[in-house]
C-alpha cells in the first residue's frame, strides 16, 4: 500500500508554464475546445490587494488524487472506470468509461464548461465529446497557401497523430484517448512504474514539485511536508479557495511555503 | 458511436523506447543546450542538455514549444516565387512553388546583374536570429559579392544595455550572475525568470536568493520576479536613472561604498555630504576612475527625497534597497534589462555604476562578464575576393550609422553599431543609395521593427527580395523568392555559444529528425547553392572559396554538395572543442572526437574565475572601472571631430540633455522631453513587455502559446490584452474585458482591456508577440484576409533611437498613448 501525492514548494515555483506544457508533450493532450481545457497540469492564479500592495500567487494545479475522491464515488460504471489504486493514484480506465461525465460534475477541481463557470481557473477533468475528432489539427488536410503543408500531411510524414505523440503503454490509458471519454492526470504511472518521476516533476526547472508516497515518513515528500507543515495548504476548488490538506476530501497535492516573499 | 478504443492494451506500464538527441534552443537569447526525445523518427519531448552546467539539464516553457514549430501545419515546404508584381502589406504575392534550382538560378542572375553594373554595394543581407555560421552567410558572403551591407537585428533587440557595462568597465555584452552565492539581487527593468536572460538558470536559483537573501524588483509593472520579490518599486517609466543616482548618493553619504574597490579619503573622513563639493585630491582611488568627479558633477544634490518625487516612488524604499544592496556587497548584483529608450545609454550607465560602487562586478556572489567556449576560426575568404567586390565592400553602409545625428557607437566606436530599424528610412530616402537586391533570413522586421509601416513602404520599393524563413510572415508579403529554411533546433547543422551560471558552452545544432520537406540550412547550404549557380554564370570566386578552404578535419575531404558543406563547416568550426589534439590543454570539457561531441552536444567551459579584472585592470581607456568614462568620451570626441563640431553639438542633435563633462558620467536625464505625445493628449505611458512564452516573435502559430498565456501575470489565455490599472480604467468608464482603442502620435490599435492592480496608474502594459496578420492560421485571425489576431503595438511605437548606440527605442514609456473605450 502507498499513497502517492505531490508537495509543491511555492517559494521555488515561478509559475513558468513548464509543468503545464511538459505534461501536454508527455501525454499528448489535445487543444482546448468547447469548454474543455485538456490541460492535465495547469495554473490557478490568485491575487489580492490594490496597487502597489498587490499580492500574487500562482498555484500549479493537477489532479489531487484525493483520498476520498468524489469522482470515484460518482462513477456509475461497475467495475468503476474511475477507481483508487492501492498506490493511492485515482486511476481512470478509458475502456470502461462511458462518457457520462458524472466524475467531472462531482470533482470540485473541474468544470463541465470552464467558459461558463465564472471564476473557474482550471479543470482537472476534460471530456472528449462523443463524435469529437481528437487531435483535429493533425487530421485537417487544408493548406493555407500553395507551397505550405497541412496537419494531415505532417501526421502522415511523421507517422504520428499528433506528430509529437509520445508513445507509452498503460493498461488503463492510450497515448491519445478516444471520443466520448473523459481524461485526466494519472500521475504518469507509466513513468513511475519504470522508476521515473511524473513528467511535470521532471521538467520543473526549480525542482519545486516533489512526488512521493505520503504514507512513507521517509519519503522526500513526507519529510518536506513535515518540515513545512505550518504553511501546508491545498486547493479546495478550481476557483482558488484554499483548505487544510486533511480537511474534506483530503487532496494529496499540497503546497508549502509562499510564492511571494512579501 | 462505437467506442473506437474498446480494446485497452495490456502489458506493463512504460514509455516506448526513444533517444535523447542534443541540440540548442534559441527561443530567447539564453541559447540553451537542450535534448530532443525522438521515438520512431518523431520529435516528441524536449529537455535541457543533461550535461549542461548553465541550465543543469532544464529548459523553460519555450523549449517545449519547439515541438509545435517542427510540426506546424503552415510550414513552407518548397521554394516559391512571386507572380503578382505589386507589393504591399496585404497584397497577395500569388506565390507558386518552384524548384530550388530555379530559385537559386533567379537569385544568381540578380547578383550577376549587380556585378555587371558595378553596383554590388546595392546588395543587402539582413539577419535576424543566427548561429555561428552567420559568419559565412552574413559575414563573408556579402563581401565576396561586394557589399558592405550585412545588417543585423541586434539594434532592435537589446544593444542599449551593453553601453551600461561598456562605458563603465569596457564590456560590450550581457552579464552573467553567481546566484548560488548572491545575498542581494536587484532586478531592474528586467524579469530574468520570464524572458531573455537565462530563464532556466534564474527560475532554478531565484529561490536561493529569496530564501537566504533579498530580492528587489524595480519596474513599473509587477512582473514575475516582482511578484515573488521582497520589494517591488513601481518606478515611473523612464525615471530609473533618478533612482539609480539617488542610490549612489545614499551609498556615498553613508560610507557604504566598497573601499577595497573604489578607495577612500586620505584621512578616512567621509566628505560626501549632500550639497558639498569634494576636493578630488582628498580621495585615493584604487580600481575606479573619477568617483569624486561623478559626485561633484551629478550626485551631490540628488538624494532619495529628490528621486522619490522624480520617479514617483517611496523615499524610504529607495534608501532601504540602497542600504541592503551595499551591505550585502560584494555578494550582490543589479540584473538590468535592455532599456531601449531614447536616453537609455545614460540610464544603464547609472544602474551599472552601482555594481561598481559596491564592488559587486567581477565578484563571487556578484556579476561577471562570463565565460566563452572554444571554437576554430573560419577560413578566410579574402584571397578569393575580386576587385569589384573589394572596392564596393568598402562603401558606406546603408543604415546611416556614423552620420552626425546617429553616432551608433558599438563599444564606443562611432559608426560601428548597426542601426537596423533605420535601414527602412535609408531605403526610402535612397541615402546613401538605393538597394536593388536584398536577402533576409530568420527575421520579420515589418513585424518586429517599431513603426513597421516604414518597412512596408521600404520593402515594396526593393525590386528583388529573397526571404529565407520557415513560415509566411509579414515580411514575406514583399518577397520575390521564398526559400524554406530548415529549423535550427531540429533539422540543421550549426553551432551556438552562450553562457549562464558562470559557465560558458559551445553547443551543437544537428538534425534530430529526417527533413519532412525540401528545406535547407540557410547559413550554409544556401551559401553553397548560390556559389554553384554563380560559378555556372562565370563568377566562380565564391565556389572556389568554399570548395577549397572548407575540408573535413578528419577525412581531409572537400565538400561536394550543400549538405556536405554544412556538416564540414560545423566540424571545422568546432574542431578546437572536440579534437583531442587541439583540446588537450583545455580546462573545460574535452570530448574525444567529433562523434563524441555530437553525442554529448555540448562543451562546458571551466567556471568563471573571479577578481582577475580587479587584479589586471579593466579593458577601458584608464584600465579602471570608469565612473568618469574616458572610454565614452573618446568615442564622442572622435565622432564630433569627424564632423568638425563640438561634443555638445552632437549631444544636442542626438536628443540628450547633458552638456560638457556631465556627458561622460552616469547621470539622470528626464524622459519627458523625448516622450512622443504630450501628456495632455496622450496621458498614458506605454510599456512593452516580453512574454515568457515568446520564442522571440515566433510562437504565435502554436496553440500551446494561447493555452498558457496567463502564465504572464495579468495576461489571459486565448486573448491579447492591454493591462490597465483599475483606477485609471474606472475614470475612463472602462471595465475588464472591454475593447479599447489605444492611440499614439502615429496610429491607433484596438485590443481588449485587462484591469490589473499590478500596473502603475498612468501606465499601460502590453506583451509583444501577438497581432500577426500573417505567419499562420492560428497566429492570424484570418490569414487569407490578412486580419490580425490581437494587436502588434510595434505599429504604434514611433521610430526613435538611443542615438549613442543606434538602438531602437521601445521601453521606458517613450510612447505616450490615449485610451478610449470602443
mmCIF file of N, CA and C in Angstrom, chain A residues 31-39 101 104 110-117 120 122-129 238:
data_model
loop_
_atom_site.group_PDB
_atom_site.id
_atom_site.type_symbol
_atom_site.label_atom_id
_atom_site.label_comp_id
_atom_site.label_asym_id
_atom_site.label_seq_id
_atom_site.Cartn_x
_atom_site.Cartn_y
_atom_site.Cartn_z
ATOM 1 N N UNK A 31 -5.809 20.246 -27.844
ATOM 2 C CA UNK A 31 -6.031 21.685 -27.687
ATOM 3 C C UNK A 31 -7.401 21.883 -27.042
ATOM 4 N N UNK A 32 -7.590 23.051 -26.386
ATOM 5 C CA UNK A 32 -8.884 23.284 -25.725
ATOM 6 C C UNK A 32 -10.007 23.354 -26.761
ATOM 7 N N UNK A 33 -11.196 22.847 -26.403
ATOM 8 C CA UNK A 33 -12.371 23.021 -27.271
ATOM 9 C C UNK A 33 -13.627 22.837 -26.424
ATOM 10 N N UNK A 34 -14.680 23.473 -26.851
ATOM 11 C CA UNK A 34 -15.977 23.587 -26.140
ATOM 12 C C UNK A 34 -15.867 23.435 -24.630
ATOM 13 N N UNK A 35 -15.152 24.379 -24.058
ATOM 14 C CA UNK A 35 -15.131 24.493 -22.596
ATOM 15 C C UNK A 35 -14.260 23.473 -21.902
ATOM 16 N N UNK A 36 -13.523 22.676 -22.672
ATOM 17 C CA UNK A 36 -12.617 21.685 -22.042
ATOM 18 C C UNK A 36 -11.183 22.171 -22.237
ATOM 19 N N UNK A 37 -10.379 22.198 -21.177
ATOM 20 C CA UNK A 37 -9.001 22.728 -21.320
ATOM 21 C C UNK A 37 -8.053 21.672 -21.881
ATOM 22 N N UNK A 38 -8.257 20.415 -21.506
ATOM 23 C CA UNK A 38 -7.319 19.321 -21.830
ATOM 24 C C UNK A 38 -5.932 19.591 -21.267
ATOM 25 N N UNK A 39 -5.834 20.484 -20.285
ATOM 26 C CA UNK A 39 -4.570 20.675 -19.564
ATOM 27 C C UNK A 39 -4.638 19.869 -18.278
ATOM 28 N N UNK A 101 -19.653 11.741 -17.597
ATOM 29 C CA UNK A 101 -19.165 12.992 -17.008
ATOM 30 C C UNK A 101 -19.629 13.221 -15.570
ATOM 31 N N UNK A 104 -16.703 14.450 -13.628
ATOM 32 C CA UNK A 104 -16.372 15.864 -13.894
ATOM 33 C C UNK A 104 -17.285 16.768 -13.060
ATOM 34 N N UNK A 110 -12.987 20.599 -11.072
ATOM 35 C CA UNK A 110 -13.281 20.511 -12.513
ATOM 36 C C UNK A 110 -14.554 21.281 -12.835
ATOM 37 N N UNK A 111 -14.699 21.654 -14.095
ATOM 38 C CA UNK A 111 -15.920 22.307 -14.586
ATOM 39 C C UNK A 111 -16.360 21.585 -15.843
ATOM 40 N N UNK A 112 -17.695 21.503 -16.018
ATOM 41 C CA UNK A 112 -18.193 20.895 -17.258
ATOM 42 C C UNK A 112 -17.860 21.768 -18.442
ATOM 43 N N UNK A 113 -17.889 23.086 -18.231
ATOM 44 C CA UNK A 113 -17.551 24.053 -19.293
ATOM 45 C C UNK A 113 -16.881 25.244 -18.610
ATOM 46 N N UNK A 114 -15.550 25.317 -18.760
ATOM 47 C CA UNK A 114 -14.798 26.306 -17.986
ATOM 48 C C UNK A 114 -15.182 27.735 -18.395
ATOM 49 N N UNK A 115 -15.641 27.879 -19.667
ATOM 50 C CA UNK A 115 -16.003 29.232 -20.112
ATOM 51 C C UNK A 115 -17.312 29.693 -19.477
ATOM 52 N N UNK A 116 -18.127 28.718 -19.035
ATOM 53 C CA UNK A 116 -19.437 29.088 -18.475
ATOM 54 C C UNK A 116 -19.399 29.038 -16.951
ATOM 55 N N UNK A 117 -18.243 28.731 -16.376
ATOM 56 C CA UNK A 117 -18.174 28.586 -14.917
ATOM 57 C C UNK A 117 -17.370 29.765 -14.367
ATOM 58 N N UNK A 120 -13.772 30.033 -12.612
ATOM 59 C CA UNK A 120 -13.009 28.776 -12.728
ATOM 60 C C UNK A 120 -11.682 29.075 -13.425
ATOM 61 N N UNK A 122 -9.129 26.535 -13.822
ATOM 62 C CA UNK A 122 -8.577 25.324 -14.450
ATOM 63 C C UNK A 122 -9.621 24.229 -14.294
ATOM 64 N N UNK A 123 -9.406 23.111 -14.995
ATOM 65 C CA UNK A 123 -10.300 21.969 -14.819
ATOM 66 C C UNK A 123 -9.468 20.699 -14.947
ATOM 67 N N UNK A 124 -9.496 19.914 -13.885
ATOM 68 C CA UNK A 124 -8.636 18.728 -13.812
ATOM 69 C C UNK A 124 -9.126 17.653 -14.785
ATOM 70 N N UNK A 125 -10.479 17.521 -14.900
ATOM 71 C CA UNK A 125 -11.035 16.507 -15.800
ATOM 72 C C UNK A 125 -11.543 17.197 -17.065
ATOM 73 N N UNK A 126 -11.192 16.637 -18.222
ATOM 74 C CA UNK A 126 -11.703 17.151 -19.503
ATOM 75 C C UNK A 126 -12.457 16.036 -20.221
ATOM 76 N N UNK A 127 -13.362 16.424 -21.106
ATOM 77 C CA UNK A 127 -14.222 15.441 -21.770
ATOM 78 C C UNK A 127 -14.048 15.520 -23.283
ATOM 79 N N UNK A 128 -13.735 14.358 -23.889
ATOM 80 C CA UNK A 128 -13.731 14.256 -25.349
ATOM 81 C C UNK A 128 -15.164 13.951 -25.786
ATOM 82 N N UNK A 129 -15.822 14.946 -26.411
ATOM 83 C CA UNK A 129 -17.238 14.773 -26.747
ATOM 84 C C UNK A 129 -17.430 13.572 -27.661
ATOM 85 N N UNK A 238 -11.661 24.830 -7.988
ATOM 86 C CA UNK A 238 -10.874 25.325 -9.138
ATOM 87 C C UNK A 238 -11.045 26.848 -9.306
#
